[in-house]
Coordinates of C-alpha atoms (C1' of nucleotides) in Angstrom, one line a residue:
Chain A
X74 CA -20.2 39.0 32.9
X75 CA -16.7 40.6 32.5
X76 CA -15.5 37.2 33.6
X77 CA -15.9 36.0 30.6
X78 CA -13.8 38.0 28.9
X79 CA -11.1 38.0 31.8
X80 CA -10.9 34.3 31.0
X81 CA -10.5 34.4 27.0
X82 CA -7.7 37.1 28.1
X83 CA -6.5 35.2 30.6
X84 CA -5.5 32.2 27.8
X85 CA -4.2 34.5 25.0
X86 CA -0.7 34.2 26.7
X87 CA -0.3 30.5 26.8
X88 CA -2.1 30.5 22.8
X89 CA 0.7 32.9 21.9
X90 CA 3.1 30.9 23.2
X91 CA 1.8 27.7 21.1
X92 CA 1.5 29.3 17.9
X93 CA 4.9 30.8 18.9
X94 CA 6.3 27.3 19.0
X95 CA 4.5 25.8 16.1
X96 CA 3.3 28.1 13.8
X97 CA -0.1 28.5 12.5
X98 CA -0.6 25.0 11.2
X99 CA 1.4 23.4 13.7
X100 CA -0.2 24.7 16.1
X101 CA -3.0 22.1 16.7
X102 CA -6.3 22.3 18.8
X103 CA -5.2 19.3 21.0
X104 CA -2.2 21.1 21.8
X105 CA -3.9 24.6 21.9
X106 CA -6.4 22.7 24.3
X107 CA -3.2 21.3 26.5
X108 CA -1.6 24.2 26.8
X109 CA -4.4 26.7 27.6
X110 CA -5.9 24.0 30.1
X111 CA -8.9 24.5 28.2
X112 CA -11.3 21.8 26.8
X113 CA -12.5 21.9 22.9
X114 CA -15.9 22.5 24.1
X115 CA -14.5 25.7 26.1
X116 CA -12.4 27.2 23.4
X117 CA -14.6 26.8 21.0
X118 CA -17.1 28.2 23.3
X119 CA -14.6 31.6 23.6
X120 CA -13.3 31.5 20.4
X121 CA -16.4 30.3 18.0
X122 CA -14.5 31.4 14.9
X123 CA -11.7 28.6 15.7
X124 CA -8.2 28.8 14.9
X125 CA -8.4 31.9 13.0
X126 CA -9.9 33.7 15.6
X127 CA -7.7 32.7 18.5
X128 CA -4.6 33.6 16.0
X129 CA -6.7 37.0 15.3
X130 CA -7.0 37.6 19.0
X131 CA -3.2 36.8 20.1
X132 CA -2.2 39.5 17.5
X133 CA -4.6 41.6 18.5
X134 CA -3.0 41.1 21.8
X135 CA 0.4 41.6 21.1
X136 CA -0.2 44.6 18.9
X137 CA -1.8 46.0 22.4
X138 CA 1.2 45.1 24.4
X139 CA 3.8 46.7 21.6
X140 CA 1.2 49.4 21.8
X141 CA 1.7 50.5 25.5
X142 CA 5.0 49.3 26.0
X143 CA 7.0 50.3 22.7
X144 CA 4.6 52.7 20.5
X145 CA 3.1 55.3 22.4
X146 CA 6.3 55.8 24.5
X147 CA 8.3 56.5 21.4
X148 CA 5.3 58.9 20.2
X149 CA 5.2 60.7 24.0
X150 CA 8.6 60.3 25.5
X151 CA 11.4 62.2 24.3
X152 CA 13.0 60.0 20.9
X153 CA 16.6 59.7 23.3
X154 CA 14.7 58.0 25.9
X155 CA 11.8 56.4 23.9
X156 CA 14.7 54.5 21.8
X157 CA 16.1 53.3 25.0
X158 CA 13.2 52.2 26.1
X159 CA 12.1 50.3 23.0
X160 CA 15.7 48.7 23.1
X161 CA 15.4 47.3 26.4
X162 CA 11.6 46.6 26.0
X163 CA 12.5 44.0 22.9
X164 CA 15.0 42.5 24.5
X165 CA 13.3 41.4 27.4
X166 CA 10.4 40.5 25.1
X167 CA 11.9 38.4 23.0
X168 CA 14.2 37.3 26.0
X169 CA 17.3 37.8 24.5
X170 CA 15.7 35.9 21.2
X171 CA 14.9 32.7 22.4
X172 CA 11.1 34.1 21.9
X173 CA 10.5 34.5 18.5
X174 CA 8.0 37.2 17.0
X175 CA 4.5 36.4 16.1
X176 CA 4.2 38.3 13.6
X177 CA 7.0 37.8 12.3
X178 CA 6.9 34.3 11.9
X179 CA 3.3 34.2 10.3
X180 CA 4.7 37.3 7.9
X181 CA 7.1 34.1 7.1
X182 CA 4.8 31.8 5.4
X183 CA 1.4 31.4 3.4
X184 CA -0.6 32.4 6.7
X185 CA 0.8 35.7 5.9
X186 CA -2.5 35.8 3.4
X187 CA -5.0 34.9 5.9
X188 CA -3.5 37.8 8.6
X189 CA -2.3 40.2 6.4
X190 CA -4.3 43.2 7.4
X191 CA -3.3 43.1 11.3
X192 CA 0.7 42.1 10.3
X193 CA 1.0 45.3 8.3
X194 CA -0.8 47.5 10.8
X195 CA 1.9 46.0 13.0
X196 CA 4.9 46.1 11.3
X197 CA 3.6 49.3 9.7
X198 CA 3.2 51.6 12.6
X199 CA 6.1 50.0 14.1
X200 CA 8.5 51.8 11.4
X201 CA 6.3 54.7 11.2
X202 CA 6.5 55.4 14.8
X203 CA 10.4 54.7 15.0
X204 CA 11.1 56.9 11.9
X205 CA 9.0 59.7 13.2
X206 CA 11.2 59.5 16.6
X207 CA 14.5 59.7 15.0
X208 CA 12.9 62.4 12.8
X209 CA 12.4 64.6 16.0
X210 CA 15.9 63.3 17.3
X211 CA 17.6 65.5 14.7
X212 CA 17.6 62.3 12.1
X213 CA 17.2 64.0 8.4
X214 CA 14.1 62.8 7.0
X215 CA 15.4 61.6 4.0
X216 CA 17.2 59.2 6.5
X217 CA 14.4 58.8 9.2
X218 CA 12.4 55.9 7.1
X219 CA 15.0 54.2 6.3
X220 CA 17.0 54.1 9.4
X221 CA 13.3 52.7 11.1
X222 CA 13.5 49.9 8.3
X223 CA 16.8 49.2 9.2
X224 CA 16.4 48.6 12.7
X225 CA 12.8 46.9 12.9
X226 CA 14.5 44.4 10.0
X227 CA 17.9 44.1 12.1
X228 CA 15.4 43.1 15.1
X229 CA 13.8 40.6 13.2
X230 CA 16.7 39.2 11.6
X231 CA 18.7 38.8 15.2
X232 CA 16.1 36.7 16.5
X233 CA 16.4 34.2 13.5
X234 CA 20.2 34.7 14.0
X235 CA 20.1 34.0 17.6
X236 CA 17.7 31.4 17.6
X237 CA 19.5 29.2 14.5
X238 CA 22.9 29.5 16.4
X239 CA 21.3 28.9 19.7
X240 CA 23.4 31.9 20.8
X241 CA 21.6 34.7 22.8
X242 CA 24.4 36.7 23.0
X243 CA 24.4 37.4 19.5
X244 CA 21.2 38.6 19.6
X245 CA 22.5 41.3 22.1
X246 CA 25.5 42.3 20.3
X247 CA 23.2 43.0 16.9
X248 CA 21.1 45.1 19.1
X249 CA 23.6 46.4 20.4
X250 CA 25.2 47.1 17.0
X251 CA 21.6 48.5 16.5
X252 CA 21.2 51.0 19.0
X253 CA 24.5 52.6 18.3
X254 CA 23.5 53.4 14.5
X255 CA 20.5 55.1 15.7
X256 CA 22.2 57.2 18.6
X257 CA 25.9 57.5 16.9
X258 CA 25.1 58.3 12.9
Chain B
X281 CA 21.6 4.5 -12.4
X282 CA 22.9 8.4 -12.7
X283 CA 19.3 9.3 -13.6
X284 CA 18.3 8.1 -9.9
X285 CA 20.5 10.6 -8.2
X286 CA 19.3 13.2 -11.4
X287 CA 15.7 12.4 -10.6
X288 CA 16.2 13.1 -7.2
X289 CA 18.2 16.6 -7.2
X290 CA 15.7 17.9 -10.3
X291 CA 12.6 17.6 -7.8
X292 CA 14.5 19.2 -4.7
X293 CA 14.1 23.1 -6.5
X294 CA 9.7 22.2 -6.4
X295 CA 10.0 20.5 -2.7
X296 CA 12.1 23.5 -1.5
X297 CA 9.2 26.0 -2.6
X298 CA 6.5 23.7 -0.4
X299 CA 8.6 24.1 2.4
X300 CA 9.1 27.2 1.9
X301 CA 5.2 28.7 1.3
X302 CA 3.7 26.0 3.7
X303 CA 6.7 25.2 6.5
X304 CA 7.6 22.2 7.4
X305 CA 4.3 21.2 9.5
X306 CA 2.2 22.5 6.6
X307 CA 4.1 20.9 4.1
X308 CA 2.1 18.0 4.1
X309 CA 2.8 15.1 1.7
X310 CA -0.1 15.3 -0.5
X311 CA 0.8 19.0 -1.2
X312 CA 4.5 17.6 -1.5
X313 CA 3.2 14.7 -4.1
X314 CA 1.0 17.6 -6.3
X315 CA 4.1 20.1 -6.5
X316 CA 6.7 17.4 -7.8
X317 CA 4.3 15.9 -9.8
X318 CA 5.4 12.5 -8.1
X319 CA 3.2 9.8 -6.8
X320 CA 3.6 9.1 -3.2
X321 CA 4.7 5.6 -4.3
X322 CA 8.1 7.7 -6.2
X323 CA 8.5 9.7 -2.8
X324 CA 9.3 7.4 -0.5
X325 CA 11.2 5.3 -3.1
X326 CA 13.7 9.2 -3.3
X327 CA 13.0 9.8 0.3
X328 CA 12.5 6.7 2.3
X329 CA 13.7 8.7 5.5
X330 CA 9.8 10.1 4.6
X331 CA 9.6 14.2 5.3
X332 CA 12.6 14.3 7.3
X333 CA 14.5 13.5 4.7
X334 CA 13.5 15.4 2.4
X335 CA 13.8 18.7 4.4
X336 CA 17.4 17.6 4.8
X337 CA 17.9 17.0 1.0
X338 CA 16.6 20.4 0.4
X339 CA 18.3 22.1 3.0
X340 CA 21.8 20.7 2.1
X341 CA 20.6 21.8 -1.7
X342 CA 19.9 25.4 -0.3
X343 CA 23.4 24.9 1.6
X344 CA 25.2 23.9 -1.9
X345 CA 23.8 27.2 -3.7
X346 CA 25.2 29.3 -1.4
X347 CA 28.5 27.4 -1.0
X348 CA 28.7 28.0 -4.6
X349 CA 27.5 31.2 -5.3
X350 CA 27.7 33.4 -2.2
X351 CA 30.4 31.7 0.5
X352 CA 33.0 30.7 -1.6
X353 CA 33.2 33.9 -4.0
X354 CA 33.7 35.8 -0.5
X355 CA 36.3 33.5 0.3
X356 CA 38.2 33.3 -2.9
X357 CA 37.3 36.9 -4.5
X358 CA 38.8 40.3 -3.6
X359 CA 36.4 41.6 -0.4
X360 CA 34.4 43.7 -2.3
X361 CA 33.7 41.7 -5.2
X362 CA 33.2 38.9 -2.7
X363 CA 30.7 41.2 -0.8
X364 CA 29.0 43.3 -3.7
X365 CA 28.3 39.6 -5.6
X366 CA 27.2 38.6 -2.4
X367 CA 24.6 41.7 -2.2
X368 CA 23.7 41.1 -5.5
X369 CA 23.3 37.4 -5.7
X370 CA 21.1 37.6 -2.4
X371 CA 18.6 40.1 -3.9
X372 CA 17.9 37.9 -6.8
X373 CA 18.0 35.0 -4.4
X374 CA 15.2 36.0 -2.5
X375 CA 13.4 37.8 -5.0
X376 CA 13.3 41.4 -3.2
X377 CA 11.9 39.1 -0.4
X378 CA 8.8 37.9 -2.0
X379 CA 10.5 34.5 -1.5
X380 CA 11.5 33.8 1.9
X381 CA 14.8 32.0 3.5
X382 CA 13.9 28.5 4.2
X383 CA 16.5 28.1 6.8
X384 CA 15.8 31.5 8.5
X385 CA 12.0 29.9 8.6
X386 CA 12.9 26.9 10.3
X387 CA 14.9 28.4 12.5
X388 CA 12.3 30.2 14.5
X389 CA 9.3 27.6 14.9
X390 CA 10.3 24.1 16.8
X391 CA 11.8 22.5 13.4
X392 CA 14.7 23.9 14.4
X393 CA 15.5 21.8 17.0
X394 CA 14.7 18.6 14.4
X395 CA 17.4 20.4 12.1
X396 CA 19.8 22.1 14.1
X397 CA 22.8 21.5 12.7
X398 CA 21.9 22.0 9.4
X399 CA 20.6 25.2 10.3
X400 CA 23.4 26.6 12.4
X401 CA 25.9 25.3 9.5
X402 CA 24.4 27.5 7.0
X403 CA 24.1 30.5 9.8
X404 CA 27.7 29.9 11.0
X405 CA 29.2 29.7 8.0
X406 CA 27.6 32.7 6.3
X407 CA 28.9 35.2 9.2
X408 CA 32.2 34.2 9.5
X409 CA 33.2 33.8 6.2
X410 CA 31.5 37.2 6.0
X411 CA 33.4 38.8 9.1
X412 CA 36.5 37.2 7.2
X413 CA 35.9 39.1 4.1
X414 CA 35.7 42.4 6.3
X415 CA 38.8 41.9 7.9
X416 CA 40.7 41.3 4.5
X417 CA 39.2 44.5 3.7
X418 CA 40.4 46.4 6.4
X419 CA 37.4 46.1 9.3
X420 CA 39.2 45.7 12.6
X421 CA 39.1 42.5 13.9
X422 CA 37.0 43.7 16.9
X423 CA 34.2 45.1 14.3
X424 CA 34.2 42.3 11.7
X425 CA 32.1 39.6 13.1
X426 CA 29.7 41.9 14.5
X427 CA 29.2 43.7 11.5
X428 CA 28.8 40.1 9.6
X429 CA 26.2 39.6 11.8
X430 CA 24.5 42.7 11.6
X431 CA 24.4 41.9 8.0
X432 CA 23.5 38.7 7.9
X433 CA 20.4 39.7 10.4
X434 CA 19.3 42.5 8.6
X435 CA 19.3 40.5 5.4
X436 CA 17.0 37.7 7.3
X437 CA 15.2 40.7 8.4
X438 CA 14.7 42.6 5.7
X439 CA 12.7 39.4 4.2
X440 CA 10.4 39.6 7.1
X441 CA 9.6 43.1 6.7
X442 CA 9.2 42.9 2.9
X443 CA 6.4 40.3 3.3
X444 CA 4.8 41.8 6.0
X445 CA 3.9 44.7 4.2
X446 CA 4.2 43.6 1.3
X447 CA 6.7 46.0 -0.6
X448 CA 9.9 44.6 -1.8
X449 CA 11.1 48.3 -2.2
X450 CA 11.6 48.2 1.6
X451 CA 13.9 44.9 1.1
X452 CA 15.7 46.5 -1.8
X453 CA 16.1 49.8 0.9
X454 CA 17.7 47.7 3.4
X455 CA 20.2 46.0 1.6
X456 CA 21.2 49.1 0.0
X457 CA 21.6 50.6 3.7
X458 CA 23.6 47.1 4.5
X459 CA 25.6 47.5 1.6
X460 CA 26.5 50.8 2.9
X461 CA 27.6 50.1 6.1
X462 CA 30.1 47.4 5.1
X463 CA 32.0 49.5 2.4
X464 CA 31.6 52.4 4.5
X465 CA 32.5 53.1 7.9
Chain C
dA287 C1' 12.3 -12.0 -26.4
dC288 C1' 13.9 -12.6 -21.9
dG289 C1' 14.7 -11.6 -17.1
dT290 C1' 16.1 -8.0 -13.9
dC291 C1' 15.9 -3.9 -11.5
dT292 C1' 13.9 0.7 -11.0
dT293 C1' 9.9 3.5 -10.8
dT294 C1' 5.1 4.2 -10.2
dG295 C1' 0.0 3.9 -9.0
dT296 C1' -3.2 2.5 -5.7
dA297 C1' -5.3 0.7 -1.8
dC298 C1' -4.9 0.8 2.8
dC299 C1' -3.3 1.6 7.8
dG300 C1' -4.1 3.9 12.5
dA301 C1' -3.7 8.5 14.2
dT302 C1' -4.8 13.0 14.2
dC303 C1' -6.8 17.0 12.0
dG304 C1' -10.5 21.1 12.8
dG305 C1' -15.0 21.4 14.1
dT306 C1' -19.9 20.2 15.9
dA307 C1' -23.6 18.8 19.1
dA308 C1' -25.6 17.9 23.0
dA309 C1' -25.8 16.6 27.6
dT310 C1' -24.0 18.1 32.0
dC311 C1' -22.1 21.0 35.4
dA312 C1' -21.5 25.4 38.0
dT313 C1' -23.1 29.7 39.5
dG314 C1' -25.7 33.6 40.7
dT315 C1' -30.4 35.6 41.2
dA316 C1' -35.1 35.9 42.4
Chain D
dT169 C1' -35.9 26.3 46.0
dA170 C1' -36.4 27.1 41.1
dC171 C1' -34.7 28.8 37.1
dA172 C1' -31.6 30.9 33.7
dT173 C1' -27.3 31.4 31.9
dG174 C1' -22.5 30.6 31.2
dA175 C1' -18.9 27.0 31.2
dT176 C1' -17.3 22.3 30.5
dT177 C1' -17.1 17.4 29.3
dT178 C1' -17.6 14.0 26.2
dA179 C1' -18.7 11.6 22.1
dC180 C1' -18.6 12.0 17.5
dC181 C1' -18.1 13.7 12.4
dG182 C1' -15.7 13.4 7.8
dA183 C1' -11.3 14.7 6.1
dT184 C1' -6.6 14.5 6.0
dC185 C1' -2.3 13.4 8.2
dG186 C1' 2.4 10.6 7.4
dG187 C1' 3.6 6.2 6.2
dT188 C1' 3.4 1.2 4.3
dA189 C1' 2.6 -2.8 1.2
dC190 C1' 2.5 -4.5 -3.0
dA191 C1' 1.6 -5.4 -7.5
dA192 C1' 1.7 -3.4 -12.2
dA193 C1' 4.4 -1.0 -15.4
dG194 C1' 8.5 0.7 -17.4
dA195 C1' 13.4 0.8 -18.6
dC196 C1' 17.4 -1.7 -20.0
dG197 C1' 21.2 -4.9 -20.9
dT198 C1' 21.7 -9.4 -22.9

DNA sequence: ACGTCTTTGTACCGATCGGTAAATCATGTA
DNA sequence: TACATGATTTACCGATCGGTACAAAGACGT
């Protein structure tokens, strides 16, 4: 009875990690079905809605794991240490950018459309939350938003950047780069 | 015997925008075919290398525009012409994000590795003949290429964030912080 | 008008796509 | 042991995938 639902959450890691790889449309049933270990008969028994649902469910996921991890501790902790913690939380995440973001890759192309509500909510509190830290870090708040903007972007873009010059250390030294203009300025 | 070559280069602007709304995996050749308005017979008389090829022809095209237009001007201009054209030229580029960077898209699924040199040419090129334009302008040496890449990340990012919630005020926002950060500090 | 070379439309190929159906298996309970 | 219920395997569906073959059509110099 709560097996069930261990299982489906036991596959959502290794279905991130394919639609990760491929994308949305690359990312095929036979190779969802590979990777996950699971038959078609089993995933479509756990995930009756198909594709869309397993995609709706890994971002659901993520979102809960960005939730605990980088979120809440920049609402609870204090911003200094919140900030630090959401530094060092993304870069092992993303592993130094050879992971790429979910999100951010399906905010990329057209199956931004078909996922648009949960990769606002995302991106949105993301921002919201980051802005409101540096807000109570002294930030002015005609500076806070855009400052938050600036940093979730610069996130983003070093994982491209990393990832097109196969160079993880650049994605450290924008973070780096990063966490300075939100400490320093 | 020109209008072969012609042909060729007027359909790359139409392919460019199916790679760029569908990917490369959801670019699929019928969708290819209806966008260019050429039969799949024409195609693969233009592109016998099939996709492949054509993902190559349009990135070197992509590559040309900003040879033209953004890399050499911050080469050959005065830094902060160079810089503020480049600013400029990448806002109406990208249209305030609502069109995305087809090389920043294939770098983060597994295209990338299919295209790898093309896409760290682009990459490469754009941040150091970025970080060269800041030294000339008086960045020290030690700053320059990190702040070209800062910049060139945040621009990458800044399309991400603009489609994810769907506000191309935010990408204008971000490059207007960019544009700060190089001609200020 | 002719022959040549480029361009196009169309039919077709095997493979794979996402998804369905039903039979079978495993498991826990009464 | 008998039964119910959840989980899995397997075969199959029509559609579409990327790509090929080839003949008809068009363009063009002579």
């Amino acid at each position: 009875m709560a097996r069930v639902v261990a299982e489906r959450e036991d596959v959502l890691p290794a279905l991130a990690e394919v639609f990760r790889r491929h994308g949305f449309e690359g990312a095929s049933i036979a190779r969802i079905s590979q990777a996950t270990k699971l038959g078609k008969g089993s995933l479509y028994h756990f995930f009756p809605g198909g594709k869309d649902e397993m995609a709706e469910a890994v971002l659901a996921h993520v979102r809960d794991w960005f939730e605990v991890n980088i979120f809440r501790p920049l609402e609870d902790e204090a911003p200094q240490e919140g900030i630090a913690r959401m530094f060092s939380g993304v870069e092992s995440y993303f592993r130094s950018g050879q992971r790429i973001c979910l999100v951010g890759a399906f905010a990329l192309d057209e199956t931004r459309d078909r996922f648009a509500e949960a990769i606002r909510a995302y991106f949105g509190r993301w921002v919201e939350v980051l802005g409101a830290a540096l807000r109570r870090s002294g930030v002015a708040v005609a500076d806070a938003d855009r400052l938050a903007g600036e940093t979730v972007a610069g996130i983003q873009g070093a994982i491209v950047l990393a990832r097109a010059l196969q160079d993880e250390e650049r994605f450290r030294a924008v973070l780096e780069t990063l966490r300075g203009r939100v400490s320093g300025s």
